[in-house]
Amino acid sequence: MFEQKLRPRRMRISEGVRSMVRETSLSVKDFVYPLFVVPGTHVAEEIPSMPDCYHLSVDNAVEIARKIYALGIPAVEVFGLPEYKDEIGSSAWDMKSPVQQAIAAIKKAVPGLVIVGDVCLCQYTSHGHCGKLCGEYVDNDATLPLLQKVAVSQAEAGADIIAPSDMMDGRVAAIREALDEKKLLNVSIMSYAVKYASGYYGPFRDAANSAPQFGDRRGYQMDPANAHEAMKEVALDIAEGADIIMVKPALAYLDIVRQVRDRIDHPVAVYNVSGEYAMVKAAAKNGWIDEKRIVLETLTSMKRAGADIIITYHAIDAAEWLQG
Ligand code: PBG
Ligand code: ZN
């Protein structure tokens, strides 16, 4: 008879032993919760494509922010739906717009909560592209001054971290320069350095009313087939002064997260995007999967791949589950 000597199962024999040898841990401190703010007051409307996520007016966004902070989640990322749209997206830097108002109100009510401002123009432009158009082409260099205005307006409203998601070349350097010029020296930049042109953003674009009115975003977001190019984007954004590097989406790109983590010494963030969220919620609703188990397993996989920060719509549920 074969004599079995090597028994990895010994390290799985009980929860006590498993907990001693567990390599990856998931914590509420890893999470950033995205908020969608809209004009008006007393608005809390569930987003159809994203069950359990809401369009919130500023007053309700503040209430959710209190709850998030009480749960121990360190940060929120603020997205907005503006009152008006135009060719250049000027409501994106309007201090009276929902994002700037929400940032200021949350900072005042919950000063310990870290506020991340998403900087892009697609929610604010009439054409739904992430920058200024020249014909049908998104003009990179003409977009940079607009992004500078958005970043400064959010930082002046009270954002701690500016997160540009537009994918224009040179925007990290441009934003850093604009912040420094206003002496906003301690406002950091979390760059969506590696952002793929992904089908997984579908539910978000419904939620944020930000789908492009013609064409798509392949002329500025990355080709899903490319990994070397991701490393190039990361190197450029670090050289331009990014403080945190993000990879987005998360699940289909965990190989990229690992490669980035192994190459750089900056914190790495992943964005567990709307399509990833919607698929889990839909399957859970049908009783096809165990939502809690799937969510915690999925978020753990992002940590295991090397992420330090996870932006996720599951943050509130996961925080409650992690508490026991
Ligand atoms: C705006 C932006 C998008 C997301 C975050 N910021 C959509 C897009 O690029 O089309 C996607 C977030 C998600 O899907 O959860 N540029
Ligand atoms: Zn955009």
Coordinates of C-alpha atoms and ligand atoms in Angstrom, one line a residue:
M1 CA 0.0 0.0 0.0
F2 CA 1.2 3.5 -0.8
E3 CA 2.2 5.4 2.3
Q4 CA 0.8 8.9 2.3
K5 CA 3.2 11.3 4.1
L6 CA 2.5 14.7 2.6
R7 CA -0.8 16.0 3.8
P8 CA -1.6 19.6 3.0
R9 CA -5.1 18.9 4.4
R10 CA -3.6 19.1 7.9
M11 CA -3.5 22.9 7.4
R12 CA -7.3 22.8 6.6
I13 CA -8.4 20.7 9.5
S14 CA -10.2 23.3 11.5
E15 CA -11.2 27.0 11.2
G16 CA -8.6 27.7 13.9
V17 CA -5.8 26.3 11.8
R18 CA -7.2 27.7 8.6
S19 CA -7.2 31.2 10.2
M20 CA -3.6 30.8 11.2
V21 CA -2.4 30.0 7.7
R22 CA -4.7 32.3 5.8
E23 CA -2.6 34.4 3.4
T24 CA -5.0 37.1 2.4
S25 CA -7.3 39.2 4.5
L26 CA -10.2 41.3 3.6
S27 CA -11.0 44.4 5.7
V28 CA -13.6 47.1 5.8
K29 CA -10.6 49.4 5.5
D30 CA -10.0 48.2 2.0
F31 CA -13.2 49.7 0.7
V32 CA -14.3 52.8 -1.1
Y33 CA -18.1 53.2 -1.7
P34 CA -19.3 55.0 -4.8
L35 CA -22.2 57.5 -4.4
F36 CA -24.3 58.9 -7.2
V37 CA -25.6 62.4 -6.4
V38 CA -28.4 64.2 -8.2
P39 CA -30.1 67.6 -8.0
G40 CA -33.0 68.2 -5.6
T41 CA -33.7 67.3 -2.0
H42 CA -35.1 64.1 -0.4
V43 CA -34.3 62.0 -3.4
A44 CA -33.4 58.4 -2.9
E45 CA -34.2 56.4 -6.0
E46 CA -33.0 52.9 -6.6
I47 CA -31.0 52.6 -9.8
P48 CA -32.7 49.9 -12.0
S49 CA -29.5 48.5 -13.4
M50 CA -27.8 48.5 -10.0
P51 CA -30.1 47.0 -7.3
D52 CA -29.5 48.5 -3.8
C53 CA -27.7 51.5 -5.2
Y54 CA -29.4 54.8 -5.2
H55 CA -29.5 58.2 -6.9
L56 CA -29.2 60.5 -3.8
S57 CA -29.8 64.2 -3.4
V58 CA -27.1 65.9 -1.3
D59 CA -29.1 65.6 2.0
N60 CA -29.5 61.9 1.6
A61 CA -25.9 61.5 0.4
V62 CA -24.8 63.0 3.7
E63 CA -26.9 60.5 5.6
I64 CA -25.4 57.6 3.7
A65 CA -21.9 59.0 4.3
R66 CA -22.6 59.0 8.1
K67 CA -23.6 55.3 7.9
I68 CA -20.5 54.5 5.8
Y69 CA -18.2 56.1 8.3
A70 CA -19.9 54.4 11.2
L71 CA -19.4 51.1 9.5
G72 CA -15.6 51.8 9.3
I73 CA -15.5 52.2 5.6
P74 CA -12.8 54.9 5.1
A75 CA -13.8 56.6 1.9
V76 CA -16.5 57.4 -0.6
E77 CA -16.1 58.3 -4.3
V78 CA -18.6 60.9 -5.5
F79 CA -20.2 60.8 -9.0
G80 CA -22.8 63.2 -10.1
L81 CA -25.7 63.8 -12.4
P82 CA -25.8 67.5 -13.3
E83 CA -28.6 69.9 -13.8
Y84 CA -27.5 70.8 -17.3
K85 CA -25.2 69.5 -20.0
D86 CA -23.4 71.3 -22.8
E87 CA -20.7 70.7 -25.5
I88 CA -17.8 71.1 -23.0
G89 CA -19.4 69.7 -19.8
S90 CA -19.2 73.0 -17.9
S91 CA -21.5 71.8 -15.1
A92 CA -18.6 69.5 -14.1
W93 CA -16.8 72.5 -12.5
D94 CA -19.9 74.4 -11.3
M95 CA -19.6 74.8 -7.6
K96 CA -23.4 74.6 -7.4
S97 CA -23.5 71.2 -9.1
P98 CA -24.5 68.2 -7.0
V99 CA -20.9 66.8 -6.8
Q100 CA -19.3 69.9 -5.4
Q101 CA -22.3 70.5 -3.1
A102 CA -22.1 66.9 -1.9
I103 CA -18.4 67.0 -1.3
A104 CA -18.7 70.1 0.8
A105 CA -21.7 68.8 2.8
I106 CA -20.1 65.4 3.5
K107 CA -16.8 67.0 4.5
K108 CA -18.6 69.2 6.9
A109 CA -20.9 66.5 8.4
V110 CA -18.3 63.7 8.4
P111 CA -14.9 65.2 8.5
G112 CA -13.1 61.9 9.1
L113 CA -14.4 60.3 5.9
V114 CA -12.0 60.4 2.9
I115 CA -13.7 61.9 -0.1
V116 CA -12.7 60.9 -3.6
G117 CA -13.9 63.0 -6.5
D118 CA -14.3 61.3 -9.9
V119 CA -13.0 63.7 -12.6
C120 CA -14.4 63.2 -16.0
L121 CA -16.6 65.0 -18.4
C122 CA -18.9 62.3 -19.8
Q123 CA -21.7 62.8 -17.3
Y124 CA -21.7 66.5 -18.2
T125 CA -21.2 66.7 -21.9
S126 CA -24.2 66.7 -24.3
H127 CA -22.5 64.1 -26.5
G128 CA -21.4 61.9 -23.6
H129 CA -17.7 61.7 -24.5
C130 CA -15.0 62.1 -21.8
G131 CA -13.5 65.3 -23.4
K132 CA -13.9 68.2 -25.7
L133 CA -14.7 67.3 -29.3
C134 CA -13.0 68.4 -32.5
G135 CA -15.5 67.1 -35.0
E136 CA -16.0 63.5 -33.8
Y137 CA -12.6 63.2 -32.3
V138 CA -12.0 63.8 -28.6
D139 CA -9.3 66.5 -28.5
N140 CA -6.8 65.5 -25.9
D141 CA -4.9 68.7 -25.3
A142 CA -8.0 70.9 -25.4
T143 CA -9.6 68.7 -22.7
L144 CA -6.7 69.1 -20.2
P145 CA -7.6 72.6 -19.1
L146 CA -11.2 71.5 -18.5
L147 CA -10.1 68.6 -16.4
Q148 CA -7.9 71.0 -14.4
K149 CA -11.0 73.1 -13.6
V150 CA -13.0 70.1 -12.5
A151 CA -10.2 68.8 -10.3
V152 CA -9.6 72.2 -8.7
S153 CA -13.4 72.7 -8.1
Q154 CA -13.7 69.4 -6.4
A155 CA -10.6 69.9 -4.3
E156 CA -11.8 73.4 -3.3
A157 CA -15.1 71.9 -2.3
G158 CA -13.2 69.6 0.1
A159 CA -12.2 66.4 -1.9
D160 CA -9.2 64.7 -0.4
I161 CA -8.4 62.6 -3.5
I162 CA -8.9 63.5 -7.1
A163 CA -9.5 60.5 -9.4
P164 CA -9.3 61.3 -13.1
S165 CA -11.1 58.6 -15.2
D166 CA -11.1 60.3 -18.6
M167 CA -8.0 58.6 -20.1
M168 CA -6.5 61.7 -21.7
D169 CA -2.7 61.7 -22.1
G170 CA -1.0 64.0 -19.7
R171 CA -3.9 64.7 -17.4
V172 CA -2.2 63.6 -14.2
A173 CA 0.6 66.1 -14.8
A174 CA -1.9 68.8 -15.8
I175 CA -4.1 68.2 -12.7
R176 CA -1.1 68.1 -10.3
E177 CA 0.1 71.4 -11.7
A178 CA -3.4 73.0 -11.3
L179 CA -3.7 71.8 -7.8
D180 CA -0.2 72.9 -6.8
E181 CA -0.9 76.3 -8.3
K182 CA -3.8 76.7 -6.0
K183 CA -1.7 75.5 -3.1
L184 CA -3.8 72.4 -2.8
L185 CA -0.6 70.5 -2.1
N186 CA -2.1 67.8 0.1
V187 CA -4.8 66.8 -2.3
S188 CA -3.7 63.5 -3.8
I189 CA -4.3 61.9 -7.2
M190 CA -5.7 58.4 -7.6
S191 CA -5.3 57.9 -11.4
Y192 CA -7.5 55.5 -13.3
A193 CA -4.2 54.7 -15.0
V194 CA -5.3 51.4 -16.5
K195 CA -8.8 51.8 -17.7
Y196 CA -10.0 49.4 -20.3
A197 CA -12.7 50.1 -22.9
S198 CA -15.1 47.6 -21.2
G199 CA -18.6 46.3 -21.7
Y200 CA -18.7 46.1 -17.9
Y201 CA -19.5 49.8 -17.5
G202 CA -23.0 49.4 -19.0
P203 CA -25.0 49.7 -15.8
F204 CA -23.0 52.7 -14.7
R205 CA -23.7 54.5 -17.9
D206 CA -27.4 54.0 -17.4
A207 CA -27.1 55.1 -13.8
A208 CA -25.0 58.2 -14.6
N209 CA -26.7 58.9 -17.9
S210 CA -23.2 59.1 -19.5
A211 CA -23.3 56.8 -22.6
P212 CA -21.7 58.3 -25.6
Q213 CA -24.3 59.6 -28.1
F214 CA -22.2 58.4 -31.1
G215 CA -19.3 56.0 -31.4
D216 CA -17.6 54.5 -28.4
R217 CA -14.6 55.1 -26.0
R218 CA -12.1 52.9 -27.8
G219 CA -10.2 55.9 -29.1
Y220 CA -9.1 56.8 -25.5
Q221 CA -9.8 53.8 -23.2
M222 CA -7.5 50.8 -23.5
D223 CA -7.9 47.7 -25.6
P224 CA -8.8 44.8 -23.4
A225 CA -6.2 42.6 -25.1
N226 CA -3.2 44.7 -24.0
A227 CA -1.0 44.2 -20.9
H228 CA 2.3 45.8 -21.9
E229 CA 0.4 49.0 -22.7
A230 CA -1.0 48.9 -19.1
M231 CA 2.5 49.0 -17.7
K232 CA 3.3 51.9 -20.0
E233 CA 0.3 53.8 -18.7
V234 CA 1.2 53.1 -15.1
A235 CA 4.8 54.3 -15.6
L236 CA 3.6 57.5 -17.2
D237 CA 1.1 58.3 -14.5
I238 CA 3.7 57.7 -11.8
A239 CA 6.1 60.0 -13.6
E240 CA 3.4 62.6 -13.8
G241 CA 2.8 62.5 -10.1
A242 CA 0.0 60.0 -9.4
D243 CA -0.2 58.9 -5.7
I244 CA -2.4 55.9 -6.2
I245 CA -2.7 53.7 -9.4
M246 CA -6.0 52.1 -10.3
V247 CA -6.8 49.2 -12.6
K248 CA -10.4 49.0 -13.9
P249 CA -12.4 46.8 -14.3
A250 CA -11.3 44.4 -11.7
L251 CA -12.3 40.8 -12.3
A252 CA -11.4 40.3 -15.9
Y253 CA -8.1 42.1 -15.3
L254 CA -6.7 40.5 -12.1
D255 CA -3.6 39.4 -14.1
I256 CA -3.0 43.1 -14.7
V257 CA -3.5 44.0 -11.1
R258 CA -0.8 41.4 -10.2
Q259 CA 1.6 42.7 -12.8
V260 CA 1.2 46.3 -11.6
R261 CA 1.5 45.3 -7.9
D262 CA 4.8 43.5 -8.7
R263 CA 6.2 46.4 -10.6
I264 CA 5.5 49.5 -8.5
D265 CA 5.7 50.7 -4.9
H266 CA 2.6 52.9 -5.0
P267 CA -0.7 51.8 -3.6
V268 CA -2.8 49.9 -6.1
A269 CA -6.6 50.3 -6.4
V270 CA -9.1 48.3 -8.3
Y271 CA -12.6 49.3 -9.4
N272 CA -15.1 46.5 -9.0
V273 CA -17.3 48.0 -11.7
S274 CA -21.1 48.2 -12.2
G275 CA -21.3 45.3 -14.6
E276 CA -19.5 43.0 -12.2
Y277 CA -21.9 44.1 -9.5
A278 CA -25.0 43.8 -11.6
M279 CA -24.2 40.2 -12.6
V280 CA -23.8 39.1 -9.0
K281 CA -27.0 40.9 -7.9
A282 CA -29.0 39.4 -10.8
A283 CA -27.8 35.8 -10.1
A284 CA -28.4 36.3 -6.4
K285 CA -31.9 37.6 -7.0
N286 CA -32.6 34.4 -9.0
G287 CA -31.3 32.3 -6.2
W288 CA -28.6 30.9 -8.4
I289 CA -25.7 31.9 -6.1
D290 CA -25.1 32.7 -2.5
E291 CA -24.5 36.4 -2.6
K292 CA -22.6 36.8 0.6
R293 CA -20.2 34.0 -0.2
I294 CA -19.7 35.1 -3.8
V295 CA -19.1 38.7 -2.9
L296 CA -16.6 37.9 -0.1
E297 CA -14.8 35.4 -2.3
T298 CA -14.6 37.9 -5.2
L299 CA -13.4 40.8 -3.1
T300 CA -10.7 38.5 -1.5
S301 CA -9.5 37.5 -5.0
M302 CA -8.9 41.2 -5.7
K303 CA -6.8 41.5 -2.5
R304 CA -5.0 38.3 -3.5
A305 CA -4.2 39.7 -6.9
G306 CA -2.5 42.6 -5.1
A307 CA -5.0 45.4 -4.7
D308 CA -4.7 47.6 -1.6
I309 CA -7.9 49.5 -2.2
I310 CA -11.2 48.2 -3.7
I311 CA -13.8 50.6 -5.0
T312 CA -17.0 48.6 -4.8
Y313 CA -20.8 48.9 -4.7
H314 CA -20.8 45.9 -2.4
A315 CA -18.9 47.9 0.3
I316 CA -21.8 48.4 2.7
D317 CA -23.0 44.7 2.6
A318 CA -19.4 43.4 2.8
A319 CA -18.7 45.7 5.8
E320 CA -21.7 44.3 7.6
W321 CA -20.8 40.7 6.7
L322 CA -17.2 41.2 7.8
Q323 CA -18.4 42.4 11.2
G324 CA -20.0 39.0 11.6
Ligands
PBG1 C1 -16.6 58.0 -16.2 C2 -16.6 56.7 -15.5 C3 -17.1 55.4 -15.9 C4 -17.0 54.6 -14.7 C5 -16.4 55.3 -13.7 N1 -16.1 56.6 -14.2 C6 -17.8 55.0 -17.1 C7 -17.1 55.0 -18.4 O1 -15.9 55.3 -18.5 O2 -17.8 54.9 -19.4 C8 -17.5 53.2 -14.7 C9 -17.8 52.7 -13.3 C10 -18.6 51.5 -13.3 O3 -18.9 50.9 -14.3 O4 -18.9 51.1 -12.2 N2 -15.6 58.0 -17.2
ZN2 ZN -15.8 59.7 -18.8

